[in-house]
Tab-separated table of C-alpha atoms and ligand atoms in Angstrom:
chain	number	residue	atom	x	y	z
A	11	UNK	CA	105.225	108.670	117.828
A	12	UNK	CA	102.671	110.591	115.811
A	13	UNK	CA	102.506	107.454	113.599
A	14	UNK	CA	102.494	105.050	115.560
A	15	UNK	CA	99.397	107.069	117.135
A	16	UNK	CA	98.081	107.750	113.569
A	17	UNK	CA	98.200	104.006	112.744
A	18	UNK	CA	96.500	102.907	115.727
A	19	UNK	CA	93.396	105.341	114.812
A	20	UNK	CA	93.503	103.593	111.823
A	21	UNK	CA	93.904	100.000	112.608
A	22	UNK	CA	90.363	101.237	115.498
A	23	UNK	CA	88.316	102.278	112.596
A	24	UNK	CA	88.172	105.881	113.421
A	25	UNK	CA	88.016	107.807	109.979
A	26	UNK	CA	90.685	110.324	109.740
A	27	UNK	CA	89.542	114.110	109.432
A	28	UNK	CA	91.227	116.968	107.255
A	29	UNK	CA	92.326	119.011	110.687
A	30	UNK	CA	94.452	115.507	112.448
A	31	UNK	CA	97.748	114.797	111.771
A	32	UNK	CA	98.644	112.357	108.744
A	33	UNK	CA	101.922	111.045	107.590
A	34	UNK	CA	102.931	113.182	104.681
A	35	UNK	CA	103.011	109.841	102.346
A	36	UNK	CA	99.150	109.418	103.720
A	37	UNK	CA	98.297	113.108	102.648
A	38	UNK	CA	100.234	112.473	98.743
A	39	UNK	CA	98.555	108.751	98.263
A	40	UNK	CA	95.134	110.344	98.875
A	41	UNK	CA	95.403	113.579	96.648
A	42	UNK	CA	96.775	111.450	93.676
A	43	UNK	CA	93.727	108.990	94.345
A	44	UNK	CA	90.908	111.296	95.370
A	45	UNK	CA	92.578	113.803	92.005
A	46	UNK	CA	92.353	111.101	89.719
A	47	UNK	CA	88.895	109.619	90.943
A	48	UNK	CA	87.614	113.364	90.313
A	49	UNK	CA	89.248	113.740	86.890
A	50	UNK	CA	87.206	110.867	85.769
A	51	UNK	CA	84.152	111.993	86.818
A	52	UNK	CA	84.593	114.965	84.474
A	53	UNK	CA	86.670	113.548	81.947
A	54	UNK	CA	83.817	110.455	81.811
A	55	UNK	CA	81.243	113.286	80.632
A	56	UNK	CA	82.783	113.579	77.488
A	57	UNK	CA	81.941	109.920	76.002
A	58	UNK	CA	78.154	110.138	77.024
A	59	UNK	CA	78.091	113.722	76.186
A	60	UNK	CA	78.651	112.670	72.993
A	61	UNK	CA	74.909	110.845	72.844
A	62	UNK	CA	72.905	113.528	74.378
A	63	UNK	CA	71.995	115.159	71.398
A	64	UNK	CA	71.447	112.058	69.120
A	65	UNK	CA	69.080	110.400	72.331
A	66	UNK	CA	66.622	108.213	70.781
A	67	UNK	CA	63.752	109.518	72.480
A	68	UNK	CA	62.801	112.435	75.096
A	69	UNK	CA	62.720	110.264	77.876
A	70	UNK	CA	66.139	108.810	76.957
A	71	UNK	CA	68.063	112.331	76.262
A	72	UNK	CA	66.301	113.422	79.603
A	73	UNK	CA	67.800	110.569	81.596
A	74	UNK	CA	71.217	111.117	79.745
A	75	UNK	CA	71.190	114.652	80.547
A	76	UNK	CA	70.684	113.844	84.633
A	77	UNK	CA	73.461	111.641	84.225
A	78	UNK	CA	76.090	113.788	83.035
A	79	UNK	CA	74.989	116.236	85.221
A	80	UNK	CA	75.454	113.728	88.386
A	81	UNK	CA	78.786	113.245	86.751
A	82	UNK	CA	79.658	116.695	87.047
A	83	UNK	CA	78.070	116.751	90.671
A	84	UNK	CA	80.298	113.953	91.519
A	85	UNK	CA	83.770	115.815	89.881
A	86	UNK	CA	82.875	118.816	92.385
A	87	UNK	CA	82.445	117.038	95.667
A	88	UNK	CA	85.862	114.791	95.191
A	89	UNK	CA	87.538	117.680	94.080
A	90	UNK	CA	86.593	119.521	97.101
A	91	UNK	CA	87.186	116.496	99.489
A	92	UNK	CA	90.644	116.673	97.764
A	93	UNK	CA	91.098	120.416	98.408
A	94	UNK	CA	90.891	119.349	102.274
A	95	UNK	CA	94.437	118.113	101.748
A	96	UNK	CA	96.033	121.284	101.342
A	97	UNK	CA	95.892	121.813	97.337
A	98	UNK	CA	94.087	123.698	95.658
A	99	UNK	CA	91.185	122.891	92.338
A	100	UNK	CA	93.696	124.958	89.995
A	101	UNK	CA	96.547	122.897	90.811
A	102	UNK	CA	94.353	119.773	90.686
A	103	UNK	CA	93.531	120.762	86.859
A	104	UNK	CA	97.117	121.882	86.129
A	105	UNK	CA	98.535	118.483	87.144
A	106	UNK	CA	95.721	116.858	84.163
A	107	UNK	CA	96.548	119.642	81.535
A	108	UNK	CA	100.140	118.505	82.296
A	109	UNK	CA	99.908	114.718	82.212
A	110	UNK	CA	101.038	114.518	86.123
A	111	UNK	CA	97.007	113.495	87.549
A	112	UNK	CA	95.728	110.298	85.634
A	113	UNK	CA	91.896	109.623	84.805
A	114	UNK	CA	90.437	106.018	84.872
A	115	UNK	CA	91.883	104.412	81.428
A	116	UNK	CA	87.950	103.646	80.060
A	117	UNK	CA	87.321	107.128	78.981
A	118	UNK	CA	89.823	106.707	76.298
A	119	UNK	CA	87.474	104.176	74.576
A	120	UNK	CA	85.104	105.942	71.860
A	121	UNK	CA	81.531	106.031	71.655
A	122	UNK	CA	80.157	104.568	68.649
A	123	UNK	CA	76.610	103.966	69.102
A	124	UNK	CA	73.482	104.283	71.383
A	125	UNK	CA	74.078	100.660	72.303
A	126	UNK	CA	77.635	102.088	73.967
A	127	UNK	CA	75.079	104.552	76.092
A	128	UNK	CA	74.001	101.598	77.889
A	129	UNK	CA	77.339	99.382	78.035
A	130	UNK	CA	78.930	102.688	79.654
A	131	UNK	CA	75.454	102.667	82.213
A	132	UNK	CA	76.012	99.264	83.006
A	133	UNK	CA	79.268	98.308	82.732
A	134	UNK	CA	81.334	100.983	83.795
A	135	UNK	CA	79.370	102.400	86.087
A	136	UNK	CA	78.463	99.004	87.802
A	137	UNK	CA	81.832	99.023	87.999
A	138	UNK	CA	82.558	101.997	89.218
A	139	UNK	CA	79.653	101.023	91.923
A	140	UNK	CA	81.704	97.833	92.791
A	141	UNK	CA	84.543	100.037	94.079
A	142	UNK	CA	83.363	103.082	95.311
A	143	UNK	CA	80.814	101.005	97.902
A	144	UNK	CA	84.315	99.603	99.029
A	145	UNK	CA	85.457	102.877	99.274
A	146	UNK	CA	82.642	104.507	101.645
A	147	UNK	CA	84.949	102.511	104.416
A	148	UNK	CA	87.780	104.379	103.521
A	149	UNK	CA	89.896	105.577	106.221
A	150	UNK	CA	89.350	109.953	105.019
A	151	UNK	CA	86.431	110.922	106.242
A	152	UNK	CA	85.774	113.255	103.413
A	153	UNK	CA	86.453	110.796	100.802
A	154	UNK	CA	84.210	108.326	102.745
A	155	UNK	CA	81.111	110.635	103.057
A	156	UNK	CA	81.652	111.597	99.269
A	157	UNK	CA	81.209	108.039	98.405
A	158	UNK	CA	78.137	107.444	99.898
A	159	UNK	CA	76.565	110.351	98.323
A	160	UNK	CA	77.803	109.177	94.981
A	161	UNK	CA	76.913	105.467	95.270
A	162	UNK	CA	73.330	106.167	95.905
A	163	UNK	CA	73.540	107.921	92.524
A	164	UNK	CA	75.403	105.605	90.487
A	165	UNK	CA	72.874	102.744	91.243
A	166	UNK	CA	70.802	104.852	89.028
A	167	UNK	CA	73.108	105.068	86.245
A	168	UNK	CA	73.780	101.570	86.445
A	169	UNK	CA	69.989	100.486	86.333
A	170	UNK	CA	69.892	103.060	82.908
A	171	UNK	CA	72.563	101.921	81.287
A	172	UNK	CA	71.309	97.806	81.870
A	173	UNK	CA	67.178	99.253	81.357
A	174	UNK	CA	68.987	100.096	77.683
A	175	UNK	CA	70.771	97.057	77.221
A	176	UNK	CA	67.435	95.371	78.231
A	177	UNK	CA	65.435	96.662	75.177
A	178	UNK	CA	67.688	96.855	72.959
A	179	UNK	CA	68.794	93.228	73.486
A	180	UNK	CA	64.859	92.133	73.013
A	181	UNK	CA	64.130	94.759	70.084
A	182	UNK	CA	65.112	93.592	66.836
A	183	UNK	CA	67.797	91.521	65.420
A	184	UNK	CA	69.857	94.432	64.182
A	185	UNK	CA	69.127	96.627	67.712
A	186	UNK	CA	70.580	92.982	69.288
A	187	UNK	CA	73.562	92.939	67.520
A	188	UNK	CA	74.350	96.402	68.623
A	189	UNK	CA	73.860	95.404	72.065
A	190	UNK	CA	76.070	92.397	71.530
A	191	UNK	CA	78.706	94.821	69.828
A	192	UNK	CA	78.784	97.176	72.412
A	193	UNK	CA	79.242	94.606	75.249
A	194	UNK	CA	82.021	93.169	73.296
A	195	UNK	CA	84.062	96.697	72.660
A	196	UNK	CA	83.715	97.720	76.458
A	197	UNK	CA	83.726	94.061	78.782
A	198	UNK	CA	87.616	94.267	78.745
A	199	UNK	CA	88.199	97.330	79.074
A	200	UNK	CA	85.615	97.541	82.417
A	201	UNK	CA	87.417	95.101	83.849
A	202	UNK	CA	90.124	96.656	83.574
A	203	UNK	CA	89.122	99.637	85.414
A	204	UNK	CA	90.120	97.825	88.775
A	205	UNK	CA	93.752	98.707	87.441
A	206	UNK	CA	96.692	96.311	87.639
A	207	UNK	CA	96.522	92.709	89.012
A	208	UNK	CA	97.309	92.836	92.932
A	209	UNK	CA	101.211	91.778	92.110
A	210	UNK	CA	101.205	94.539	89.711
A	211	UNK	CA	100.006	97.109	91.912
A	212	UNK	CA	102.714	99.124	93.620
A	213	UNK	CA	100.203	101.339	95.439
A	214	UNK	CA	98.127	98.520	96.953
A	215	UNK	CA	100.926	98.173	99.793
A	216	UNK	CA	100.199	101.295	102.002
A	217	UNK	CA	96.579	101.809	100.402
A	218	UNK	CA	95.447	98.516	102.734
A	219	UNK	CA	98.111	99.326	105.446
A	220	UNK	CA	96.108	102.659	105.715
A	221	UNK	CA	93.200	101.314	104.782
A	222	UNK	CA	92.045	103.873	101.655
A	223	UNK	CA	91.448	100.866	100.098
A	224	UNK	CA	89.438	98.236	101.382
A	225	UNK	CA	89.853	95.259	99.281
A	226	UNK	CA	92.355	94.676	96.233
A	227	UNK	CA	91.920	95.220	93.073
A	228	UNK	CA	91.950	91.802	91.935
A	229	UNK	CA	89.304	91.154	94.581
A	230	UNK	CA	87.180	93.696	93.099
A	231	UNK	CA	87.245	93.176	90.104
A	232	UNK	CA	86.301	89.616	90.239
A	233	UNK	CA	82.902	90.809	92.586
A	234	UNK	CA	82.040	92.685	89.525
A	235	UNK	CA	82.620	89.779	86.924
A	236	UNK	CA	80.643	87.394	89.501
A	237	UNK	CA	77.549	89.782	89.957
A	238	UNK	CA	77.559	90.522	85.892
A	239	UNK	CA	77.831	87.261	84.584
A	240	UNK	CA	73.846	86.855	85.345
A	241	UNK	CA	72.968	89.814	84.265
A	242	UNK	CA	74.062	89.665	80.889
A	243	UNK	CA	72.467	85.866	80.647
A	244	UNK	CA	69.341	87.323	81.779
A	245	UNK	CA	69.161	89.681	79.103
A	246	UNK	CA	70.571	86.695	76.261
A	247	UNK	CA	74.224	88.595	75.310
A	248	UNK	CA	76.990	87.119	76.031
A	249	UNK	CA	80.192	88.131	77.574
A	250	UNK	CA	83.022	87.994	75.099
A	251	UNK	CA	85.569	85.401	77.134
A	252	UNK	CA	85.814	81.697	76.416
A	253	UNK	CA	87.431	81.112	79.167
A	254	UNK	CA	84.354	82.582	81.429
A	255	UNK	CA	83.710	79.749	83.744
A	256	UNK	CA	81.814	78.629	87.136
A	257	UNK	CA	84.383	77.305	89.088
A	258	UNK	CA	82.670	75.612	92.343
A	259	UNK	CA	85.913	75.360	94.105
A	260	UNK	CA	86.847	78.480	93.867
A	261	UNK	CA	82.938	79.653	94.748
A	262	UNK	CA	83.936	82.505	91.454
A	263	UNK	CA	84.151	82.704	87.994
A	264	UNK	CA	86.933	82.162	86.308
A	265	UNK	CA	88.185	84.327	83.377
A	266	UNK	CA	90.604	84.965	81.097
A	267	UNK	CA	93.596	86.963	80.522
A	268	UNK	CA	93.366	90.400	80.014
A	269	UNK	CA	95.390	92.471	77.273
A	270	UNK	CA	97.895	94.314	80.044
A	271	UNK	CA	100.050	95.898	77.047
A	272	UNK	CA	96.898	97.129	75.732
A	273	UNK	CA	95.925	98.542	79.716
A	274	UNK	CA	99.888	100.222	80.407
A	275	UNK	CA	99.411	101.932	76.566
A	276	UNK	CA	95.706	103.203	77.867
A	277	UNK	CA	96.949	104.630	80.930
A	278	UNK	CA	100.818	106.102	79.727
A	279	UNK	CA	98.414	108.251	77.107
A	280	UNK	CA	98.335	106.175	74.091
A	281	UNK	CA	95.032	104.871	74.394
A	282	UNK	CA	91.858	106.052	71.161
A	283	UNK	CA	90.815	109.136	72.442
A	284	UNK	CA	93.387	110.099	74.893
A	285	UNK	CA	94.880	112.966	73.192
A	286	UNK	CA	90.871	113.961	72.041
A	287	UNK	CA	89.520	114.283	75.941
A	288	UNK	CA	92.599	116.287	77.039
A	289	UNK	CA	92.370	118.795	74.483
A	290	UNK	CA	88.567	118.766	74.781
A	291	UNK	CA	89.072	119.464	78.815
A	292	UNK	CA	91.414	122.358	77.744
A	293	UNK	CA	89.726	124.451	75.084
A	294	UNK	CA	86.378	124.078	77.801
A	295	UNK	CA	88.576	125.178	80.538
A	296	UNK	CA	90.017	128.053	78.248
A	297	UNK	CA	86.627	128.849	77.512
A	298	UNK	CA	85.353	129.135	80.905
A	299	UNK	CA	88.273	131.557	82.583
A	300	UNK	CA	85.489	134.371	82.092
A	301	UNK	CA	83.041	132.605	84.229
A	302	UNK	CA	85.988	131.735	87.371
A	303	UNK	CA	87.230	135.657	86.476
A	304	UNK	CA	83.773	136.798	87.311
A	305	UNK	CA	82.946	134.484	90.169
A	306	UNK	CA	86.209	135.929	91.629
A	307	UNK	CA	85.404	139.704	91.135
A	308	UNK	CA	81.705	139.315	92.411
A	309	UNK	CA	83.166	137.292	95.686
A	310	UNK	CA	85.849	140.370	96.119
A	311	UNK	CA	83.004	142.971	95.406
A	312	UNK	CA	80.877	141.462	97.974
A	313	UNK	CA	84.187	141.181	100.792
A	314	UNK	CA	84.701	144.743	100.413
A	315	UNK	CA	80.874	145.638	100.900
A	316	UNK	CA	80.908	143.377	103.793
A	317	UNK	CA	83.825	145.347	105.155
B	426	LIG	N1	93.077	103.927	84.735
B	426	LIG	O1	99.093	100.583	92.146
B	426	LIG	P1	97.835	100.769	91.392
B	426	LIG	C1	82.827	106.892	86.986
B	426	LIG	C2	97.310	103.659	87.629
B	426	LIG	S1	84.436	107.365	87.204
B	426	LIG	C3	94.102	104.805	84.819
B	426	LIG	O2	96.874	99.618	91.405
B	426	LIG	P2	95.919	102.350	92.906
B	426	LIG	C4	82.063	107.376	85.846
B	426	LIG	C5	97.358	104.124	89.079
B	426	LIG	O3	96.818	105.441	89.193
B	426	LIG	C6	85.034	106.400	88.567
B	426	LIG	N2	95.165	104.621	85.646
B	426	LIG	O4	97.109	102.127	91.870
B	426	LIG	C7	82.177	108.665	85.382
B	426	LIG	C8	98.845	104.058	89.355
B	426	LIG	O5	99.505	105.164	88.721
B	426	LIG	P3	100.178	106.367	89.589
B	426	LIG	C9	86.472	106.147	88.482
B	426	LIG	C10	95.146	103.507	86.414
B	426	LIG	O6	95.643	103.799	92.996
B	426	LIG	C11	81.488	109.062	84.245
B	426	LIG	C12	99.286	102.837	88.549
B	426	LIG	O7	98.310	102.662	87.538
B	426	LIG	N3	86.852	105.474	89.702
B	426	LIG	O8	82.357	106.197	87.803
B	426	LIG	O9	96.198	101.605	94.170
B	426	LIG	C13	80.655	108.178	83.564
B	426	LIG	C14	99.412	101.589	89.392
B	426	LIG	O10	98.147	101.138	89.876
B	426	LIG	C15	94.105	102.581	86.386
B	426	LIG	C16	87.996	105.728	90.387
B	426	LIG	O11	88.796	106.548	89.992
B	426	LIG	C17	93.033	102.815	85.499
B	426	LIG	N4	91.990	101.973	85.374
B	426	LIG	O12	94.651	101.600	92.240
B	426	LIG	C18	80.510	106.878	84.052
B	426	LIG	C19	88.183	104.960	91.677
B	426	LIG	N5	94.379	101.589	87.251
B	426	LIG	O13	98.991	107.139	90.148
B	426	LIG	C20	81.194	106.473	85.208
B	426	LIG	C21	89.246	105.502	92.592
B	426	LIG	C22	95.556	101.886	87.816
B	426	LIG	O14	100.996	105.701	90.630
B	426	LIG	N6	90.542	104.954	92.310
B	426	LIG	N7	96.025	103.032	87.311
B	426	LIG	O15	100.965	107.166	88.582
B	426	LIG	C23	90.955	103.717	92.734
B	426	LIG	O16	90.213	102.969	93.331
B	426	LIG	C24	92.388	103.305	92.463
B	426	LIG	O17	93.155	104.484	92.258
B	426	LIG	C25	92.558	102.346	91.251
B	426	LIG	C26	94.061	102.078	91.046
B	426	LIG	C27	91.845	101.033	91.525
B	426	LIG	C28	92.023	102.972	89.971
């Protein structure tokens, strides 16, 4: 009865709220999603980190700073929309240090130049942008309201990362190339962010049923390839697929093949810098116990004053 009732709330629209019932499957899809959504937020610090202190400018290391700090911004409110399900941030962090939580597979990618600060701007978070406005529908009302917040934010890291793309693709012929370079080393693996193709995709069942997700992955990820495809001929790179093509019938691009062994080894923990941004998370978390240890005794000091 409860969900059949619970279904019906669903299938009207009305967003589902921590306190209402939920079908214990409902409650387990979301924490693994909502988990592994804030694990890249934090985890997808550590590739941009690595640019803030080699900026090219003020201006540029002050934007890059913002950034990573809306990244962390973003890791805290999805980690406490998560903690509305019943679990709490340690266990969230234990489940990463373990290998049990995932983190979106293009954070395993290295890098290599200032030309990657703007691929990372543009690309992945334009497509990060593609996904998440699909997800401010989602059927959890924290998880909704979360995105919103965060969407408004990552138009502004897309428009940085494509603003350095811009001038670097009009600078000189060397500055170009990097452009060109960078677009090459991260197109396919931005794509593949959207995760497996829809008959791929065990989860995709009960995430429209419930509706946490609001289109497919496949569906997604060819909005992103049809609203990039201009912007990268605007700007005179090119997008590394020869099989990118208008198809008028179809009213999309078509595109080719992606590398799926090269996607499953990413995501099982075999990707470049897999084993790098898991240790990296650790010795930080290690290093911060003090600060959580402190936090805690100040917050007991305070109880028993209050008392
Ligand atoms: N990477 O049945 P499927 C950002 C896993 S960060 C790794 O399609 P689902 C930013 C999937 O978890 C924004 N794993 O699953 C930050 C599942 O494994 P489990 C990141 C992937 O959940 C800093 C299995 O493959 N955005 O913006 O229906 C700087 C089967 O997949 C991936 C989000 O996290 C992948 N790419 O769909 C710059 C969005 N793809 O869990 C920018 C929220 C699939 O069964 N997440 N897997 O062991 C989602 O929308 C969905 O979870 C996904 C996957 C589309 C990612």
């Amino acid at each position: 009865m409860n969900e059949i009732k619970f279904q019906e709330r669903i299938d009207a629209e009305k967003k589902i709220e921590p306190k209402d019932w939920m079908p214990d499957a409902y409650r387990k899809h979301l924490i693994r999603q909502i988990s592994q959504h804030a694990h890249s937020e934090i985890i997808g610090m550590q590739p941009e980190g690595n640019w803030i202190t080699r900026a090219p400018s003020l201006r540029a290391k002050m934007i890059l700073l913002a950034k990573v700090q809306d990244e962390a911004g973003h890791g805290l409110y999805l980690y406490s929309a998560c903690e509305t399900l019943g679990i709490s941030r340690e266990e969230l962090v234990q489940q990463l240090h373990d290998g049990k939580a995932k983190y979106s597979s293009i954070f395993n990618y290295p890098t290599l130049s200032w030309a990657d600060m703007g691929a990372v701007g543009w690309l992945v978070d334009g497509a990060a942008i593609v996904n998440q406005v699909s997800l401010q529908r989602t059927s959890y009302g924290p998880y909704s309201r979360g995105m919103v917040k965060i969407c408004k934010e990552e138009s502004f890291h897309q428009r940085q990362g494509y603003e350095i793309m811009a001038e670097m693709a009009k600078g000189t012929l060397e500055q170009k190339a990097m452009a060109q370079d960078a677009l090459n080393r991260f197109w396919w693996p931005s794509i593949m962010m959207f995760g497996p193709q829809d008959s791929d995709s065990p989860r995709t069942g009960n995430a429209m049923k419930w509706k946490i997700k609001r289109q497919t992955n496949d569906d997604l990820r060819q909005d992103f390839i049809n609203k990039t495809v201009g912007q990268a001929e605007l700007i005179g790179l090119t997008i590394p697929d020869p099989d990118l093509k208008w198809n008028a019938e179809r009213g999309h691009y078509d595109f080719g093949e992606m590398d799926w062994d090269e996607f499953w080894s990413v995501v099982n923990g075999n990707g470049p810098c897999n084993k790098q941004r898991l240790a990296h998370h650790k010795k930080a978390h290690d290093e911060g116990q003090w600060v959580r240890d402190a936090a805690k005794a100040y917050a007991k000091k305070q109880e028993l004053v209050a008392n």
